[in-house]
Amino acid sequence: MASLTFTELVEIIMTPSLPVIIIGLILILGGPIIFHLVLSSSSTYTVPPSVLLLGPDNAGKTALLTLFERGTKPSSTHTSQVSHSIELNASTDSVTKASFRNHDDSTGTHTKFFLVDTPGHGKLRNVAMGKLARTEKTKAVVFVVDAAALGEQETIAPTAAYLYDVLLFLQKKATSKGKDKASIPVLIAANKMDLFTALPATMVKTHLEVELTRIRASRSKGLLDSGVGIDDVGSEEQDGWLGEYGSEKFTFQQMGEFDIDVEVLAGSVLTEEPGADKWWWWIAQRI
Ligand SMILES: Nc1nc2c(ncn2[C@@H]2O[C@H](COP(=O)(O)OP(=O)(O)OP(=O)(O)O)[C@@H](O)[C@H]2O)c(=O)[nH]1
Ligand SMILES: [Mg+2]
């Protein structure tokens, strides 16, 4: 057996016998499957995560995307009518911390991700919500608001209404049973802090919470006031309720029940101070 010559070996392989046929079949059929598994598990073949820029029109989404893309403040932007996505690299290394200006990705570890700009106009809301519903691998949502205009009722009402829809969508996604179940964190980027009318982050937060509470009450059609107890309410009504069911006031903290982290951070696209570094850092930590 030990002195098996080459011709003898070839003879054994070429003789049609059951083991040889079985091994041959396994190689032919299993090869492509193994090859596929190896390829699909390697990182080069996976789609980078996405971060969605949402928020009403004129909030500064496109300006922010341009700043992150070029590293310099944008000169002018137009109202967006379509979604636009760019590829960026973020790093959580302390050296390159918060530096979207540093486009040199030779140092440290970087994570590639897509930043997706959406149109904010109410008539194009379906485009943005469609992106939210369809974009696979959405890792985070950045909801940009104009903090300088948020003190006015004409701005806060539509802004909060949009935010309500986004948070409710994410809440449903977090409680869904399907395989697309996910808890996506939300950053409320309080933009335009350079303007003197800008509300500080804490006020942006409370103003939005008050308005979201109002919207929640009106959308529940006064259900709780009508004498129907919480226990009598069907699951359908509960599904449309944002945050802790039956609570009097909505707070962003209630989204924690669904593992959804909501944070409000102040900044500005057009000036260095306070700048957009905090937002970049927030994104870098979540992708
Ligand atoms: N003062 C000030 N103005 C800003 C800031 N960021 C953006 N803007 C201005 O706000 C306006 C709207 O910015 P965009 O980026 O076009 O707004 P958008 O959110 O993309 O709006 P839509 O595309 O309509 O949804 C532009 O004139 C910007 O120059 C900021 O931090 N400070
Ligand atoms: Mg835009």
GROMACS .gro file of C-alpha atoms and ligand atoms in nm:
model
  320
    1MET     CA    1   0.000   0.000   0.000
    2ALA     CA    2   0.285   0.231   0.090
    3SER     CA    3   0.453   0.177  -0.245
    4LEU     CA    4   0.158   0.297  -0.446
    5THR     CA    5   0.289   0.422  -0.777
    6PHE     CA    6   0.150   0.714  -0.965
    7THR     CA    7  -0.014   0.503  -1.233
    8GLU     CA    8  -0.178   0.285  -0.968
    9LEU     CA    9  -0.318   0.592  -0.797
   10VAL     CA   10  -0.457   0.726  -1.126
   11GLU     CA   11  -0.608   0.387  -1.194
   12ILE     CA   12  -0.791   0.388  -0.859
   13ILE     CA   13  -0.929   0.735  -0.920
   14MET     CA   14  -1.033   0.657  -1.276
   15THR     CA   15  -1.204   0.327  -1.190
   16PRO     CA   16  -1.574   0.396  -1.146
   17SER     CA   17  -1.640   0.309  -0.784
   18LEU     CA   18  -1.902   0.440  -0.546
   19PRO     CA   19  -1.669   0.638  -0.310
   20VAL     CA   20  -1.496   0.811  -0.600
   21ILE     CA   21  -1.828   0.912  -0.755
   22ILE     CA   22  -1.959   1.042  -0.422
   23ILE     CA   23  -1.644   1.247  -0.352
   24GLY     CA   24  -1.659   1.383  -0.707
   25LEU     CA   25  -2.023   1.484  -0.667
   26ILE     CA   26  -1.954   1.656  -0.334
   27LEU     CA   27  -1.672   1.855  -0.491
   28ILE     CA   28  -1.877   1.958  -0.794
   29LEU     CA   29  -2.194   2.049  -0.606
   30GLY     CA   30  -2.043   2.173  -0.282
   31GLY     CA   31  -1.763   2.378  -0.434
   32PRO     CA   32  -1.974   2.670  -0.557
   33ILE     CA   33  -2.172   2.674  -0.231
   34ILE     CA   34  -1.857   2.693  -0.020
   35PHE     CA   35  -1.712   2.953  -0.255
   36HIS     CA   36  -2.028   3.162  -0.219
   37LEU     CA   37  -2.025   3.136   0.160
   38VAL     CA   38  -1.662   3.246   0.178
   39LEU     CA   39  -1.726   3.543  -0.050
   40SER     CA   40  -2.045   3.662   0.114
   41SER     CA   41  -1.894   3.649   0.461
   42SER     CA   42  -1.590   3.851   0.369
   43SER     CA   43  -1.627   4.220   0.450
   44THR     CA   44  -1.539   4.344   0.103
   45TYR     CA   45  -1.868   4.211  -0.030
   46THR     CA   46  -2.097   4.366   0.230
   47VAL     CA   47  -2.285   4.691   0.176
   48PRO     CA   48  -2.161   4.981   0.393
   49PRO     CA   49  -2.407   5.110   0.656
   50SER     CA   50  -2.620   5.414   0.582
   51VAL     CA   51  -2.697   5.725   0.782
   52LEU     CA   52  -3.009   5.915   0.675
   53LEU     CA   53  -3.042   6.293   0.685
   54LEU     CA   54  -3.406   6.378   0.750
   55GLY     CA   55  -3.580   6.698   0.857
   56PRO     CA   56  -3.795   6.978   0.714
   57ASP     CA   57  -3.692   7.199   0.425
   58ASN     CA   58  -3.441   7.477   0.488
   59ALA     CA   59  -3.302   7.302   0.797
   60GLY     CA   60  -2.955   7.262   0.649
   61LYS     CA   61  -2.935   6.896   0.544
   62THR     CA   62  -2.774   6.957   0.208
   63ALA     CA   63  -2.541   7.217   0.361
   64LEU     CA   64  -2.434   6.960   0.621
   65LEU     CA   65  -2.379   6.687   0.362
   66THR     CA   66  -2.167   6.927   0.156
   67LEU     CA   67  -1.963   7.021   0.463
   68PHE     CA   68  -1.894   6.657   0.545
   69GLU     CA   69  -1.812   6.580   0.183
   70ARG     CA   70  -1.574   6.870   0.116
   71GLY     CA   71  -1.460   6.967   0.463
   72THR     CA   72  -1.535   7.332   0.393
   73LYS     CA   73  -1.855   7.525   0.445
   74PRO     CA   74  -2.081   7.527   0.140
   75SER     CA   75  -2.136   7.853  -0.045
   76SER     CA   76  -2.494   7.794  -0.154
   77THR     CA   77  -2.754   7.520  -0.164
   78HIS     CA   78  -3.085   7.472  -0.341
   79THR     CA   79  -3.403   7.314  -0.216
   80SER     CA   80  -3.352   6.945  -0.274
   81GLN     CA   81  -3.599   6.754  -0.487
   82VAL     CA   82  -3.432   6.416  -0.490
   83SER     CA   83  -3.227   6.204  -0.253
   84HIS     CA   84  -2.854   6.217  -0.284
   85SER     CA   85  -2.606   5.983  -0.128
   86ILE     CA   86  -2.230   6.008  -0.076
   87GLU     CA   87  -1.971   5.771   0.062
   88LEU     CA   88  -1.768   5.879   0.366
   89ASN     CA   89  -1.519   5.736   0.612
   90ALA     CA   90  -1.555   5.782   0.985
   91SER     CA   91  -1.319   5.690   1.261
   92THR     CA   92  -1.358   5.663   1.636
   93ASP     CA   93  -0.984   5.679   1.695
   94SER     CA   94  -0.904   5.952   1.942
   95VAL     CA   95  -0.635   6.099   1.714
   96THR     CA   96  -0.867   6.162   1.424
   97LYS     CA   97  -1.160   6.227   1.653
   98ALA     CA   98  -1.432   6.443   1.510
   99SER     CA   99  -1.241   6.532   1.202
  100PHE     CA  100  -1.454   6.509   0.890
  101ARG     CA  101  -1.206   6.762   0.753
  102ASN     CA  102  -0.938   6.500   0.762
  103HIS     CA  103  -0.998   6.297   0.450
  104ASP     CA  104  -0.675   6.109   0.484
  105ASP     CA  105  -0.780   5.758   0.573
  106SER     CA  106  -0.434   5.609   0.590
  107THR     CA  107  -0.417   5.636   0.967
  108GLY     CA  108  -0.623   5.431   1.209
  109THR     CA  109  -0.932   5.227   1.141
  110HIS     CA  110  -1.212   5.376   0.940
  111THR     CA  111  -1.566   5.268   0.875
  112LYS     CA  112  -1.708   5.338   0.535
  113PHE     CA  113  -2.069   5.455   0.531
  114PHE     CA  114  -2.323   5.624   0.308
  115LEU     CA  115  -2.467   5.958   0.408
  116VAL     CA  116  -2.805   6.006   0.241
  117ASP     CA  117  -2.958   6.351   0.191
  118THR     CA  118  -3.334   6.369   0.141
  119PRO     CA  119  -3.569   6.647   0.030
  120GLY     CA  120  -3.744   6.813   0.324
  121HIS     CA  121  -4.036   6.976   0.147
  122GLY     CA  122  -4.376   6.850   0.265
  123LYS     CA  123  -4.482   6.760  -0.088
  124LEU     CA  124  -4.178   6.536  -0.124
  125ARG     CA  125  -4.214   6.374   0.217
  126ASN     CA  126  -4.287   6.038   0.055
  127VAL     CA  127  -3.938   6.043  -0.099
  128ALA     CA  128  -3.774   6.082   0.242
  129MET     CA  129  -4.005   5.834   0.419
  130GLY     CA  130  -3.951   5.591   0.132
  131LYS     CA  131  -3.576   5.613   0.189
  132LEU     CA  132  -3.633   5.543   0.557
  133ALA     CA  133  -3.849   5.241   0.478
  134ARG     CA  134  -3.638   5.095   0.203
  135THR     CA  135  -3.276   5.169   0.280
  136GLU     CA  136  -3.126   4.850   0.410
  137LYS     CA  137  -2.861   4.877   0.673
  138THR     CA  138  -2.974   5.217   0.801
  139LYS     CA  139  -2.765   5.251   1.115
  140ALA     CA  140  -2.873   5.596   1.230
  141VAL     CA  141  -3.101   5.889   1.152
  142VAL     CA  142  -2.989   6.251   1.176
  143PHE     CA  143  -3.296   6.474   1.196
  144VAL     CA  144  -3.182   6.827   1.118
  145VAL     CA  145  -3.389   7.118   1.253
  146ASP     CA  146  -3.349   7.494   1.218
  147ALA     CA  147  -3.305   7.598   1.582
  148ALA     CA  148  -3.323   7.965   1.485
  149ALA     CA  149  -3.676   7.930   1.348
  150LEU     CA  150  -3.807   7.676   1.597
  151GLY     CA  151  -3.942   7.945   1.827
  152GLU     CA  152  -4.207   8.024   1.565
  153GLN     CA  153  -4.526   7.822   1.552
  154GLU     CA  154  -4.512   7.804   1.170
  155THR     CA  155  -4.183   7.615   1.195
  156ILE     CA  156  -4.222   7.401   1.505
  157ALA     CA  157  -4.561   7.256   1.406
  158PRO     CA  158  -4.454   7.101   1.072
  159THR     CA  159  -4.112   7.008   1.213
  160ALA     CA  160  -4.266   6.817   1.503
  161ALA     CA  161  -4.526   6.656   1.276
  162TYR     CA  162  -4.250   6.523   1.054
  163LEU     CA  163  -4.047   6.407   1.354
  164TYR     CA  164  -4.357   6.232   1.493
  165ASP     CA  165  -4.391   6.029   1.171
  166VAL     CA  166  -4.022   5.938   1.175
  167LEU     CA  167  -4.020   5.832   1.542
  168LEU     CA  168  -4.344   5.635   1.504
  169PHE     CA  169  -4.200   5.455   1.203
  170LEU     CA  170  -3.886   5.367   1.402
  171GLN     CA  171  -4.095   5.260   1.701
  172LYS     CA  172  -4.295   5.021   1.478
  173LYS     CA  173  -3.974   4.889   1.327
  174ALA     CA  174  -3.831   4.828   1.675
  175THR     CA  175  -4.140   4.633   1.784
  176SER     CA  176  -4.192   4.441   1.459
  177LYS     CA  177  -4.148   4.068   1.468
  178GLY     CA  178  -4.000   4.026   1.121
  179LYS     CA  179  -3.637   4.000   1.034
  180ASP     CA  180  -3.608   4.373   0.964
  181LYS     CA  181  -3.665   4.445   1.333
  182ALA     CA  182  -3.411   4.704   1.443
  183SER     CA  183  -3.365   4.990   1.687
  184ILE     CA  184  -3.224   5.287   1.502
  185PRO     CA  185  -3.082   5.578   1.707
  186VAL     CA  186  -3.186   5.935   1.626
  187LEU     CA  187  -2.978   6.250   1.649
  188ILE     CA  188  -3.172   6.575   1.647
  189ALA     CA  189  -2.919   6.816   1.504
  190ALA     CA  190  -3.018   7.163   1.627
  191ASN     CA  191  -2.863   7.364   1.345
  192LYS     CA  192  -2.794   7.735   1.284
  193MET     CA  193  -2.665   7.805   1.634
  194ASP     CA  194  -2.468   8.095   1.488
  195LEU     CA  195  -2.791   8.296   1.452
  196PHE     CA  196  -2.894   8.500   1.755
  197THR     CA  197  -3.255   8.374   1.747
  198ALA     CA  198  -3.135   8.014   1.785
  199LEU     CA  199  -3.277   7.824   2.081
  200PRO     CA  200  -3.025   7.631   2.293
  201ALA     CA  201  -3.034   7.251   2.268
  202THR     CA  202  -3.230   7.205   2.592
  203MET     CA  203  -3.504   7.437   2.467
  204VAL     CA  204  -3.512   7.271   2.126
  205LYS     CA  205  -3.567   6.946   2.314
  206THR     CA  206  -3.848   7.069   2.540
  207HIS     CA  207  -4.022   7.264   2.262
  208LEU     CA  208  -4.027   6.954   2.046
  209GLU     CA  209  -4.148   6.737   2.333
  210VAL     CA  210  -4.436   6.973   2.405
  211GLU     CA  211  -4.536   6.982   2.039
  212LEU     CA  212  -4.505   6.603   2.002
  213THR     CA  213  -4.729   6.562   2.308
  214ARG     CA  214  -4.987   6.786   2.143
  215ILE     CA  215  -4.972   6.591   1.817
  216ARG     CA  216  -5.000   6.260   1.999
  217ALA     CA  217  -5.309   6.376   2.184
  218SER     CA  218  -5.481   6.499   1.871
  219ARG     CA  219  -5.393   6.188   1.671
  220SER     CA  220  -5.530   5.958   1.937
  221LYS     CA  221  -5.861   6.139   1.871
  222GLY     CA  222  -5.920   6.212   2.235
  223LEU     CA  223  -5.949   5.842   2.299
  224LEU     CA  224  -5.832   5.864   2.657
  225ASP     CA  225  -6.057   6.159   2.736
  226SER     CA  226  -6.363   5.975   2.611
  227GLY     CA  227  -6.364   5.754   2.917
  228VAL     CA  228  -6.218   5.447   2.749
  229GLY     CA  229  -5.972   5.291   2.992
  230ILE     CA  230  -5.622   5.203   2.884
  231ASP     CA  231  -5.699   4.835   2.926
  232ASP     CA  232  -5.999   4.851   2.691
  233VAL     CA  233  -5.798   4.994   2.409
  234GLY     CA  234  -5.717   4.758   2.125
  235SER     CA  235  -5.364   4.699   2.007
  236GLU     CA  236  -5.438   4.895   1.692
  237GLU     CA  237  -5.473   5.219   1.885
  238GLN     CA  238  -5.165   5.137   2.086
  239ASP     CA  239  -4.972   5.093   1.762
  240GLY     CA  240  -5.032   5.453   1.663
  241TRP     CA  241  -4.924   5.592   1.998
  242LEU     CA  242  -4.575   5.732   2.024
  243GLY     CA  243  -4.374   5.653   2.338
  244GLU     CA  244  -4.503   5.518   2.667
  245TYR     CA  245  -4.865   5.420   2.619
  246GLY     CA  246  -5.112   5.631   2.815
  247SER     CA  247  -4.849   5.871   2.948
  248GLU     CA  248  -4.960   6.229   2.982
  249LYS     CA  249  -4.649   6.392   2.840
  250PHE     CA  250  -4.426   6.267   2.568
  251THR     CA  251  -4.054   6.272   2.639
  252PHE     CA  252  -3.772   6.151   2.414
  253GLN     CA  253  -3.663   5.929   2.699
  254GLN     CA  254  -3.976   5.718   2.645
  255MET     CA  255  -3.828   5.601   2.315
  256GLY     CA  256  -3.577   5.414   2.530
  257GLU     CA  257  -3.851   5.159   2.594
  258PHE     CA  258  -3.802   5.057   2.232
  259ASP     CA  259  -3.424   5.079   2.259
  260ILE     CA  260  -3.432   5.394   2.048
  261ASP     CA  261  -3.180   5.647   2.170
  262VAL     CA  262  -3.276   6.010   2.090
  263GLU     CA  263  -3.022   6.284   2.149
  264VAL     CA  264  -3.034   6.658   2.082
  265LEU     CA  265  -2.702   6.824   1.997
  266ALA     CA  266  -2.650   7.185   1.897
  267GLY     CA  267  -2.425   7.293   1.614
  268SER     CA  268  -2.393   7.495   1.298
  269VAL     CA  269  -2.289   7.418   0.946
  270LEU     CA  270  -2.178   7.765   0.846
  271THR     CA  271  -1.950   7.860   1.136
  272GLU     CA  272  -1.655   7.685   1.298
  273GLU     CA  273  -1.807   7.741   1.640
  274PRO     CA  274  -2.002   7.542   1.752
  275GLY     CA  275  -1.953   7.366   1.420
  276ALA     CA  276  -2.060   7.017   1.321
  277ASP     CA  277  -1.794   6.813   1.501
  278LYS     CA  278  -2.031   6.681   1.769
  279TRP     CA  279  -2.266   6.548   1.504
  280TRP     CA  280  -1.983   6.382   1.315
  281TRP     CA  281  -1.862   6.220   1.636
  282TRP     CA  282  -2.213   6.099   1.715
  283ILE     CA  283  -2.236   5.936   1.369
  284ALA     CA  284  -1.887   5.784   1.395
  285GLN     CA  285  -1.982   5.607   1.716
  286ARG     CA  286  -2.297   5.453   1.571
  287ILE     CA  287  -2.184   5.301   1.244
  288LIG     N1  288  -2.693   8.085   0.947
  288LIG     C1  289  -2.690   7.958   0.910
  288LIG     N2  290  -2.748   7.920   0.795
  288LIG     C2  291  -2.743   7.791   0.758
  288LIG     C3  292  -2.678   7.693   0.840
  288LIG     N3  293  -2.688   7.573   0.778
  288LIG     C4  294  -2.757   7.596   0.665
  288LIG     N4  295  -2.790   7.724   0.652
  288LIG     C5  296  -2.864   7.787   0.540
  288LIG     O1  297  -2.994   7.735   0.538
  288LIG     C6  298  -3.042   7.730   0.404
  288LIG     C7  299  -3.101   7.592   0.376
  288LIG     O2  300  -2.999   7.497   0.377
  288LIG     P1  301  -3.013   7.360   0.297
  288LIG     O3  302  -2.896   7.275   0.333
  288LIG     O4  303  -3.038   7.384   0.154
  288LIG     O5  304  -3.144   7.301   0.361
  288LIG     P2  305  -3.210   7.157   0.338
  288LIG     O6  306  -3.237   7.101   0.471
  288LIG     O7  307  -3.125   7.077   0.247
  288LIG     O8  308  -3.347   7.196   0.270
  288LIG     P3  309  -3.430   7.112   0.161
  288LIG     O9  310  -3.334   7.064   0.059
  288LIG    O10  311  -3.530   7.209   0.107
  288LIG    O11  312  -3.496   7.002   0.236
  288LIG     C8  313  -2.925   7.765   0.314
  288LIG    O12  314  -2.939   7.898   0.274
  288LIG     C9  315  -2.805   7.749   0.406
  288LIG    O13  316  -2.700   7.837   0.370
  288LIG    C10  317  -2.616   7.737   0.962
  288LIG    O14  318  -2.558   7.661   1.040
  288LIG     N5  319  -2.626   7.870   0.991
  289MG      MG  320  -3.153   6.996   0.069
   0.00000   0.00000   0.00000
